[in-house]
XYZ file of N, CA and C in Angstrom:
708
model
N 13.083 10.332 -31.538
C 12.825 9.385 -30.452
C 12.197 10.147 -29.293
N 10.946 9.819 -28.910
C 10.318 10.507 -27.778
C 11.068 10.210 -26.489
N 11.168 11.218 -25.630
C 11.830 11.043 -24.335
C 10.972 11.656 -23.248
N 10.813 10.926 -22.130
C 10.123 11.450 -20.963
C 11.184 12.046 -20.041
N 11.215 13.375 -19.968
C 12.270 14.047 -19.211
C 11.811 14.514 -17.834
N 10.511 14.688 -17.658
C 9.999 15.118 -16.365
C 8.724 14.353 -16.037
N 8.450 14.215 -14.747
C 7.225 13.588 -14.281
C 6.644 14.482 -13.188
N 5.459 15.020 -13.423
C 4.861 15.978 -12.494
C 3.567 15.399 -11.946
N 3.511 15.187 -10.636
C 2.290 14.723 -10.003
C 1.565 15.872 -9.299
N 2.308 16.670 -8.553
C 1.685 17.689 -7.716
C 1.104 18.819 -8.570
N -0.149 19.150 -8.288
C -0.828 20.204 -9.037
C -0.267 21.577 -8.664
N -0.010 21.780 -7.374
C 0.419 23.101 -6.907
C 1.948 23.224 -6.935
N 2.401 24.402 -7.346
C 3.833 24.658 -7.444
C 4.518 24.511 -6.093
N 3.875 24.975 -5.024
C 4.475 24.889 -3.691
C 4.714 23.435 -3.299
N 3.770 22.555 -3.641
C 3.935 21.143 -3.323
C 5.114 20.538 -4.086
N 5.265 20.911 -5.345
C 6.382 20.413 -6.135
C 7.709 20.875 -5.534
N 7.745 22.110 -5.105
C 8.965 22.645 -4.493
C 9.289 21.918 -3.191
N 8.255 21.646 -2.384
C 8.473 21.007 -1.086
C 9.028 19.597 -1.251
N 8.469 18.829 -2.194
C 8.973 17.471 -2.395
C 10.425 17.484 -2.873
N 10.771 18.444 -3.712
C 12.155 18.549 -4.179
C 13.098 18.941 -3.051
N 12.593 19.717 -2.112
C 13.421 20.097 -0.962
C 13.816 18.865 -0.152
N 12.895 17.912 -0.012
C 13.236 16.667 0.677
C 14.341 15.933 -0.085
N 14.188 15.851 -1.402
C 15.174 15.127 -2.201
C 16.544 15.790 -2.128
N 16.573 17.119 -2.027
C 17.830 17.860 -2.019
C 18.423 18.001 -0.619
N 17.813 17.355 0.362
C 18.350 17.389 1.714
C 17.992 18.622 2.513
N 17.068 19.443 2.013
C 16.620 20.636 2.754
C 15.466 20.242 3.672
N 15.744 19.283 4.542
C 14.678 18.659 5.325
C 13.998 19.622 6.281
N 14.779 20.385 7.018
C 14.201 21.289 8.015
C 13.249 22.291 7.365
N 13.657 22.837 6.230
C 12.809 23.815 5.540
C 11.547 23.157 4.998
N 11.684 21.926 4.481
C 10.522 21.213 3.946
C 9.526 20.883 5.054
N 10.052 20.425 6.198
C 9.181 20.104 7.325
C 8.468 21.360 7.819
N 9.176 22.482 7.871
C 8.561 23.730 8.310
C 7.418 24.135 7.378
N 7.602 23.929 6.097
C 6.528 24.221 5.142
C 5.291 23.381 5.441
N 5.511 22.112 5.747
C 4.387 21.227 6.007
C 3.709 21.552 7.336
N 4.475 22.068 8.288
C 3.871 22.557 9.526
C 2.941 23.722 9.209
N 3.425 24.641 8.388
C 2.661 25.855 8.087
C 1.416 25.585 7.254
N 1.483 24.611 6.332
C 0.295 24.376 5.507
C -0.598 23.257 6.047
N -0.263 22.723 7.213
C -1.142 21.769 7.881
C -1.067 20.345 7.378
N -0.016 19.993 6.633
C 0.087 18.629 6.109
C 1.084 17.766 6.880
N 1.532 18.240 8.032
C 2.364 17.431 8.920
C 1.563 17.129 10.179
N 1.439 15.863 10.511
C 0.713 15.456 11.707
C 1.671 14.744 12.643
N 1.896 15.313 13.812
C 2.753 14.700 14.829
C 1.853 14.183 15.944
N 1.987 12.901 16.254
C 1.091 12.257 17.211
C 1.782 12.055 18.556
N 1.197 12.536 19.650
C 1.770 12.254 20.974
C 1.718 10.769 21.273
N 2.745 10.258 21.962
C 2.761 8.854 22.328
C 3.843 8.099 21.603
N 3.616 6.800 21.429
C 4.609 5.934 20.810
C 4.119 5.306 19.529
N 4.633 4.111 19.244
C 4.373 3.436 17.974
C 2.884 3.161 17.759
N 2.235 2.575 18.757
C 0.826 2.204 18.604
C -0.058 3.430 18.412
N 0.258 4.510 19.131
C -0.530 5.737 18.971
C -0.371 6.307 17.561
N 0.842 6.205 17.039
C 1.085 6.702 15.684
C 0.301 5.889 14.655
N 0.277 4.569 14.825
C -0.475 3.706 13.904
C -1.959 4.048 13.951
N -2.502 4.211 15.146
C -3.923 4.563 15.266
C -4.206 5.913 14.625
N -3.268 6.836 14.743
C -3.438 8.152 14.149
C -3.496 8.075 12.628
N -2.681 7.194 12.052
C -2.697 7.006 10.596
C -4.060 6.500 10.144
N -4.610 5.513 10.866
C -5.909 4.951 10.506
C -6.999 6.018 10.592
N -6.949 6.827 11.647
C -7.938 7.901 11.806
C -7.856 8.890 10.661
N -6.646 9.300 10.299
C -6.470 10.248 9.205
C -6.933 9.637 7.885
N -6.582 8.375 7.651
C -6.998 7.666 6.433
C -8.521 7.673 6.299
N -9.220 7.379 7.400
C -10.683 7.353 7.366
C -11.256 8.762 7.166
N -10.679 9.743 7.837
C -11.154 11.121 7.704
C -11.032 11.614 6.267
N -9.908 11.327 5.631
C -9.708 11.804 4.264
C -10.629 11.087 3.283
N -10.883 9.809 3.507
C -11.833 9.086 2.653
C -13.230 9.668 2.787
N -13.650 9.936 4.027
C -14.994 10.475 4.248
C -15.123 11.889 3.688
N -14.057 12.689 3.842
C -14.106 14.071 3.366
C -14.181 14.158 1.843
N -13.734 13.110 1.164
C -13.699 13.125 -0.302
C -14.625 12.085 -0.921
N -15.604 11.641 -0.142
C -16.497 10.576 -0.611
C -17.269 10.970 -1.866
N -17.517 12.280 -2.046
C -18.305 12.722 -3.199
C -17.439 13.106 -4.397
N -16.119 12.922 -4.270
C -15.224 13.253 -5.380
C -15.065 12.073 -6.321
N -15.328 12.294 -7.575
C -15.191 11.231 -8.553
C -13.707 10.896 -8.753
N -13.408 9.605 -8.763
C -12.061 9.088 -9.008
C -11.056 9.506 -7.928
N -11.541 9.831 -6.721
C -10.618 10.121 -5.614
C -9.926 8.837 -5.188
N -8.643 8.925 -4.901
C -7.883 7.766 -4.432
C -6.923 8.207 -3.338
N -6.660 7.292 -2.405
C -5.737 7.585 -1.312
C -4.900 6.342 -1.041
N -3.636 6.540 -0.720
C -2.751 5.418 -0.406
C -1.887 5.776 0.789
N -1.234 4.759 1.336
C -0.381 4.931 2.515
C 0.926 4.191 2.249
N 2.037 4.801 2.627
C 3.328 4.109 2.576
C 4.058 4.302 3.897
N 5.019 3.419 4.136
C 5.806 3.456 5.370
C 7.217 2.973 5.045
N 8.194 3.261 5.905
C 9.593 2.944 5.584
C 9.916 1.462 5.478
N 9.321 0.611 6.324
C 9.746 -0.796 6.380
C 8.563 -1.734 6.167
N 8.873 -3.007 5.862
C 7.826 -4.026 5.736
C 7.079 -4.209 7.049
N 7.794 -4.109 8.167
C 7.142 -4.240 9.476
C 6.129 -3.120 9.673
N 6.527 -1.878 9.387
C 5.604 -0.748 9.522
C 4.390 -0.923 8.613
N 4.646 -1.317 7.371
C 3.556 -1.494 6.417
C 2.571 -2.553 6.908
N 3.100 -3.635 7.476
C 2.239 -4.711 7.957
C 1.399 -4.253 9.147
N 2.037 -3.591 10.103
C 1.310 -3.170 11.310
C 0.197 -2.180 10.974
N 0.473 -1.231 10.102
C -0.562 -0.253 9.732
C -1.635 -0.917 8.879
N -1.230 -1.848 8.006
C -2.207 -2.571 7.185
C -3.188 -3.353 8.054
N -2.682 -4.001 9.110
C -3.553 -4.742 10.016
C -4.571 -3.804 10.653
N -4.113 -2.621 11.070
C -5.014 -1.661 11.712
C -6.052 -1.130 10.723
N -5.636 -0.850 9.490
C -6.592 -0.391 8.476
C -7.561 -1.507 8.123
N -7.059 -2.748 8.082
C -7.935 -3.891 7.815
C -9.029 -3.994 8.872
N -8.671 -3.800 10.137
C -9.667 -3.828 11.213
C -10.725 -2.748 10.995
N -10.287 -1.561 10.599
C -11.235 -0.469 10.349
C -12.121 -0.789 9.143
N -11.539 -1.353 8.081
C -12.325 -1.712 6.904
C -13.353 -2.788 7.235
N -12.996 -3.682 8.176
C -13.976 -4.693 8.600
C -15.130 -4.027 9.347
N -14.825 -3.050 10.197
C -15.886 -2.306 10.885
C -16.825 -1.638 9.891
N -16.268 -1.195 8.765
C -17.057 -0.505 7.740
C -17.764 -1.468 6.805
N -17.593 -2.775 7.023
C -18.259 -3.768 6.205
C -17.560 -4.073 4.898
N -16.283 -3.695 4.757
C -15.556 -3.897 3.510
C -14.762 -5.201 3.495
N -14.549 -5.800 4.668
C -13.809 -7.059 4.783
C -14.677 -8.063 5.520
N -14.771 -9.279 4.982
C -15.596 -10.303 5.603
C -14.898 -11.003 6.752
N -15.520 -12.073 7.207
C -14.933 -12.876 8.290
C -13.730 -13.649 7.768
N -12.760 -13.884 8.641
C -11.570 -14.639 8.252
C -11.967 -16.037 7.798
N -11.441 -16.452 6.646
C -11.759 -17.765 6.095
C -10.622 -18.763 6.287
N -9.395 -18.242 6.351
C -8.228 -19.115 6.476
C -7.065 -18.291 7.015
N -6.151 -18.913 7.721
C -4.908 -18.271 8.150
C -3.749 -19.089 7.592
N -2.882 -18.417 6.839
C -1.775 -19.126 6.186
C -0.446 -18.661 6.782
N 0.539 -19.564 6.862
C 1.892 -19.146 7.240
C 2.502 -18.388 6.076
N 2.815 -17.113 6.283
C 3.231 -16.246 5.181
C 4.649 -15.725 5.387
N 5.178 -15.151 4.316
C 6.516 -14.565 4.358
C 6.570 -13.370 3.416
N 7.462 -12.445 3.705
C 7.592 -11.248 2.889
C 8.524 -11.459 1.704
N 8.923 -12.699 1.433
C 9.797 -12.984 0.301
C 10.462 -14.331 0.466
N 11.398 -14.622 -0.423
C 12.008 -15.936 -0.402
C 13.385 -15.982 0.222
N 13.962 -14.837 0.573
C 15.314 -14.799 1.114
C 15.384 -15.191 2.580
N 16.616 -15.354 3.064
C 16.808 -15.749 4.446
C 16.427 -14.675 5.444
N 16.415 -13.398 5.022
C 16.068 -12.303 5.926
C 14.603 -11.908 5.813
N 13.799 -12.722 5.111
C 12.388 -12.401 4.936
C 11.641 -12.527 6.262
N 10.648 -11.668 6.463
C 9.813 -11.749 7.652
C 8.865 -12.931 7.543
N 8.535 -13.544 8.686
C 7.598 -14.656 8.733
C 6.461 -14.295 9.685
N 5.234 -14.603 9.283
C 4.070 -14.216 10.080
C 2.873 -15.048 9.641
N 1.868 -15.119 10.513
C 0.605 -15.747 10.161
C -0.295 -14.681 9.538
N -0.969 -15.033 8.441
C -1.746 -14.058 7.680
C -3.190 -14.525 7.541
N -4.118 -13.999 8.363
C -5.541 -14.311 8.170
C -6.032 -13.670 6.869
N -6.881 -14.397 6.135
C -7.392 -13.897 4.859
C -8.905 -14.012 4.810
N -9.517 -13.033 4.147
C -10.968 -12.982 4.032
C -11.343 -12.298 2.722
N -12.587 -12.519 2.282
C -13.067 -11.777 1.126
C -13.064 -10.281 1.450
N -12.565 -9.483 0.513
C -12.470 -8.038 0.727
C -11.084 -7.574 1.099
N -10.202 -8.515 1.477
C -8.827 -8.134 1.794
C -8.123 -7.581 0.560
N -7.142 -6.719 0.801
C -6.217 -6.291 -0.234
C -4.874 -6.926 0.073
N -4.289 -7.587 -0.926
C -3.023 -8.278 -0.711
C -2.015 -7.846 -1.766
N -0.739 -7.885 -1.399
C 0.322 -7.538 -2.344
C 1.153 -8.776 -2.654
N 1.592 -8.833 -3.909
C 2.428 -9.926 -4.361
C 3.899 -9.592 -4.154
N 4.741 -10.635 -4.147
C 6.180 -10.437 -4.006
C 6.964 -10.915 -5.225
N 6.255 -11.424 -6.236
C 6.919 -11.819 -7.464
C 5.877 -11.950 -8.573
N 6.349 -12.095 -9.800
C 5.457 -12.299 -10.936
C 4.620 -13.551 -10.685
N 3.295 -13.412 -10.834
C 2.384 -14.478 -10.442
C 1.365 -14.739 -11.545
N 1.109 -16.006 -11.811
C 0.133 -16.397 -12.823
C -1.175 -16.824 -12.179
N -2.251 -16.718 -12.954
C -3.582 -17.095 -12.490
C -4.353 -17.715 -13.646
N -5.440 -18.420 -13.327
C -6.385 -18.867 -14.347
C -7.556 -17.899 -14.328
N -7.658 -17.064 -15.366
C -8.678 -16.019 -15.390
C -10.053 -16.626 -15.612
N -11.027 -16.178 -14.814
C -12.353 -16.764 -14.826
C -13.141 -16.406 -16.074
N -12.852 -15.255 -16.694
C -13.625 -14.840 -17.864
C -13.231 -15.594 -19.129
N -12.018 -16.101 -19.186
C -11.546 -16.807 -20.385
C -11.173 -18.262 -20.108
N -11.054 -18.615 -18.812
C -10.595 -19.941 -18.400
C -9.195 -20.248 -18.931
N -8.428 -19.186 -19.149
C -7.057 -19.341 -19.635
C -6.081 -18.758 -18.609
N -4.860 -19.282 -18.629
C -3.839 -18.804 -17.714
C -3.161 -17.550 -18.214
N -2.614 -16.778 -17.280
C -1.889 -15.571 -17.640
C -1.372 -14.867 -16.408
N -0.599 -13.823 -16.625
C -0.001 -13.072 -15.521
C -1.026 -12.134 -14.892
N -1.140 -12.190 -13.558
C -2.091 -11.330 -12.861
C -1.391 -10.218 -12.081
N -0.064 -10.290 -11.946
C 0.652 -9.248 -11.220
C 2.114 -9.606 -11.028
N 2.833 -8.668 -10.418
C 4.262 -8.849 -10.183
C 4.588 -8.338 -8.784
N 5.858 -8.251 -8.443
C 6.261 -7.763 -7.129
C 5.707 -6.362 -6.884
N 4.923 -6.225 -5.821
C 4.337 -4.933 -5.481
C 2.925 -4.734 -5.965
N 2.417 -5.608 -6.837
C 1.039 -5.490 -7.309
C 0.068 -5.729 -6.158
N -0.963 -4.868 -6.040
C -1.991 -5.019 -5.010
C -3.282 -5.498 -5.667
N -3.856 -6.561 -5.114
C -5.068 -7.168 -5.654
C -6.105 -7.336 -4.543
N -7.369 -7.400 -4.941
C -8.450 -7.636 -3.987
C -8.759 -9.128 -3.914
N -9.035 -9.617 -2.710
C -9.439 -11.011 -2.544
C -10.940 -11.100 -2.792
N -11.302 -11.734 -3.915
C -12.715 -11.893 -4.255
C -13.311 -13.132 -3.599
N -12.484 -14.178 -3.434
C -12.976 -15.418 -2.828
C -11.791 -16.216 -2.304
N -12.008 -16.867 -1.155
C -11.010 -17.766 -0.583
C -11.481 -19.186 -0.831
N -10.693 -19.949 -1.581
C -11.063 -21.315 -1.936
C -10.033 -22.294 -1.386
N -10.382 -23.567 -1.382
C -9.476 -24.589 -0.854
C -8.189 -24.658 -1.667
N -8.285 -24.438 -2.977
C -7.103 -24.563 -3.826
C -6.311 -23.276 -3.980
N -6.867 -22.157 -3.495
C -6.148 -20.898 -3.614
C -7.062 -19.695 -3.449
N -6.652 -18.573 -3.996
C -7.400 -17.321 -3.874
C -7.887 -16.857 -5.237
N -9.129 -16.405 -5.285
C -9.606 -15.696 -6.465
C -9.295 -14.217 -6.232
N -8.381 -13.681 -7.034
C -7.926 -12.305 -6.857
C -8.465 -11.433 -7.979
N -8.801 -10.176 -7.638
C -9.374 -9.242 -8.590
C -8.403 -8.093 -8.850
N -8.168 -7.792 -10.114
C -7.289 -6.700 -10.487
C -8.018 -5.369 -10.389
N -7.272 -4.292 -10.516
C -7.862 -2.953 -10.483
C -8.864 -2.760 -11.624
N -8.644 -3.476 -12.733
C -9.546 -3.366 -13.888
C -10.777 -4.253 -13.753
N -10.826 -5.074 -12.693
C -12.002 -5.893 -12.456
C -11.897 -7.339 -12.923
N -10.773 -7.749 -13.481
C -10.596 -9.142 -13.903
C -10.305 -10.013 -12.682
N -10.886 -11.202 -12.684
C -10.675 -12.122 -11.579
C -9.976 -13.375 -12.066
N -9.039 -13.851 -11.252
C -8.305 -15.056 -11.605
C -8.002 -15.890 -10.382
N -8.008 -17.199 -10.555
C -7.675 -18.106 -9.462
C -6.164 -18.283 -9.399
N -5.588 -17.934 -8.250
C -4.156 -18.137 -8.008
C -4.025 -19.267 -7.006
N -3.428 -20.369 -7.427
C -3.297 -21.521 -6.551
C -2.227 -21.276 -5.484
N -2.406 -21.935 -4.345
C -1.470 -21.753 -3.231
C -0.043 -22.052 -3.656
N 0.135 -23.082 -4.479
C 1.487 -23.448 -4.897
C 2.148 -22.343 -5.712
N 1.355 -21.511 -6.379
C 1.919 -20.397 -7.143
C 2.445 -19.296 -6.230
N 1.984 -19.307 -4.989
C 2.381 -18.285 -4.020
C 3.386 -18.810 -2.999
N 3.694 -20.081 -3.067
C 4.507 -20.716 -2.028
C 6.001 -20.512 -2.271
N 6.723 -20.176 -1.215
C 8.170 -20.034 -1.283
C 8.817 -21.407 -1.356
N 9.688 -21.588 -2.336
C 10.395 -22.858 -2.459
C 11.352 -23.068 -1.295
N 11.835 -21.975 -0.710
C 12.824 -22.070 0.367
C 12.189 -22.402 1.713
N 11.009 -21.829 1.984
C 10.414 -21.971 3.309
C 9.071 -22.690 3.309
N 8.435 -22.794 2.156
C 7.116 -23.391 2.088
C 6.004 -22.446 2.494
N 6.366 -21.230 2.876
C 5.369 -20.249 3.277
C 4.785 -19.515 2.062
N 3.616 -18.911 2.283
C 2.929 -18.185 1.216
C 3.511 -16.780 1.115
N 3.993 -16.430 -0.076
C 4.596 -15.100 -0.286
C 3.490 -14.097 -0.580
N 2.992 -13.507 0.510
C 1.850 -12.606 0.409
C 1.831 -11.705 1.642
N 1.324 -10.495 1.483
C 1.169 -9.565 2.611
C -0.074 -8.725 2.361
N -0.548 -8.064 3.393
C -1.657 -7.133 3.204
C -1.190 -5.970 2.331
N -2.118 -5.423 1.542
C -1.739 -4.407 0.567
C -2.295 -3.019 0.817
N -2.887 -2.782 1.996
C -3.418 -1.444 2.268
C -2.305 -0.424 2.471
N -1.122 -0.890 2.870
C 0.038 -0.017 3.054
C 1.236 -0.673 2.383
N 1.992 0.117 1.618
C 3.185 -0.392 0.942
C 4.423 0.286 1.506
N 5.573 -0.327 1.285
C 6.810 0.337 1.657
C 7.111 1.457 0.661
N 8.023 2.333 1.028
C 8.415 3.417 0.131
C 8.889 2.870 -1.212
N 9.740 1.856 -1.177
C 10.268 1.300 -2.425
C 9.172 0.733 -3.309
N 8.235 0.015 -2.710
C 7.177 -0.622 -3.489
C 6.193 0.393 -4.058
N 6.024 1.521 -3.391
C 5.029 2.508 -3.818
C 5.568 3.492 -4.852
N 6.773 3.264 -5.363
C 7.394 4.250 -6.253
C 6.570 4.567 -7.497
N 5.802 3.600 -8.007
C 5.039 3.854 -9.223
C 3.632 4.367 -8.975
N 3.285 4.611 -7.712
C 1.920 4.997 -7.367
C 1.651 6.469 -7.643
N 0.479 6.757 -8.199
C -0.010 8.129 -8.334
C -1.441 8.158 -7.824
N -1.702 8.973 -6.806
C -3.023 9.024 -6.186
C -3.417 10.468 -5.916
N -4.688 10.663 -5.553
C -5.151 12.011 -5.200
C -4.451 12.511 -3.946
N -4.443 11.664 -2.915
C -3.805 12.018 -1.648
C -3.001 10.823 -1.141
N -1.912 11.111 -0.449
C -1.050 10.052 0.058
C -0.630 10.365 1.490
N -0.618 9.336 2.318
C -0.150 9.460 3.691
C 1.189 8.733 3.813
N 2.228 9.465 4.171
C 3.529 8.857 4.448
C 3.639 8.725 5.956
N 3.584 7.483 6.438
C 3.552 7.216 7.874
C 4.921 6.774 8.363
N 5.376 7.389 9.456
C 6.690 7.060 10.011
C 6.523 6.759 11.505
N 5.859 5.637 11.832
C 5.583 5.357 13.247
C 6.807 4.982 14.056
N 7.876 4.525 13.368
C 9.081 4.114 14.081
C 10.124 5.207 14.214
N 9.811 6.430 13.767
C 10.770 7.520 13.870
C 11.474 7.802 12.557
N 11.930 9.039 12.385
C 12.487 9.478 11.106
C 13.894 8.951 10.837
N 14.510 8.262 11.802
C 15.855 7.715 11.566
C 15.829 6.666 10.450
N 14.644 6.102 10.167
C 14.518 5.082 9.122
C 14.385 5.679 7.725
N 14.364 7.013 7.634
C 14.072 7.675 6.364
C 15.268 8.488 5.892
N 15.669 8.285 4.628
C 16.697 9.140 4.044
C 16.050 10.120 3.063
N 16.860 10.944 2.421
C 16.321 11.975 1.532
C 15.548 11.371 0.369
N 16.072 10.272 -0.182
C 15.388 9.641 -1.303
C 14.020 9.102 -0.881
N 13.975 8.434 0.277
C 12.715 7.891 0.762
C 11.694 8.977 1.046
N 12.150 10.069 1.657
C 11.239 11.183 1.963
C 10.684 11.788 0.682
N 11.532 11.896 -0.335
C 11.077 12.437 -1.620
C 10.090 11.493 -2.291
N 10.409 10.192 -2.314
C 9.552 9.225 -2.991
C 8.178 9.152 -2.357
N 8.127 8.921 -1.041
C 6.844 8.825 -0.377
C 6.160 10.188 -0.266
N 6.939 11.244 -0.337
C 6.366 12.592 -0.253
C 5.847 13.135 -1.554
N 5.940 12.339 -2.632
C 5.533 12.850 -3.945
C 4.632 11.877 -4.700
N 3.874 11.059 -3.972
C 2.952 10.124 -4.632
C 1.615 10.792 -4.960
N 1.333 11.927 -4.345
C 0.002 12.547 -4.446
C -0.066 13.604 -5.555
N -1.284 13.811 -6.038
C -1.506 14.914 -6.963
C -1.750 16.220 -6.234
């Protein structure tokens, strides 16, 4: 019986050691390592300054690696609120770069179906990246047949905003129409959807990318050893 006993993302041994130090509670030593190798960025100011700093770093790393084939970068943050605020800022930057179109609709949205779910208005446009909060079906345009297009945490691109719903595109390039009712919370009537440029630590657990930014704009009190290890080990 085959067994997967280890999972190695980091190419360099020092990086693997540093991420394990976070998991083992050796936080001070791990942070010192990141100070020395230049992978810790501390931003003067408060919450808004930290968010702007994340966007600047995200853009710098994309530009610096524009000629690298299959380069990928992602961002995670401790809470849904942090993820939303940074996603909005990255969305604004992506619009400046011509990657997001004009807003086509604003929907009353929620981060889930429970009583403690966040509620917010969510402008949507072609080019947006959105994340799902549950298993979701779509009518795929290439086959005109229904099927599953994603689950909780799946990030999809908005290919088109239509009156009956969203045409969403998967990472593999398949497009499917997801009707508004498929996204609607039975408890609140709101659309269960959020921007997908930034995920929470928990949601990003399965991510593997070239480079990853772990953003903590609200302070490190929101982060435990497991969270620091998870978000600190998404990169190759």
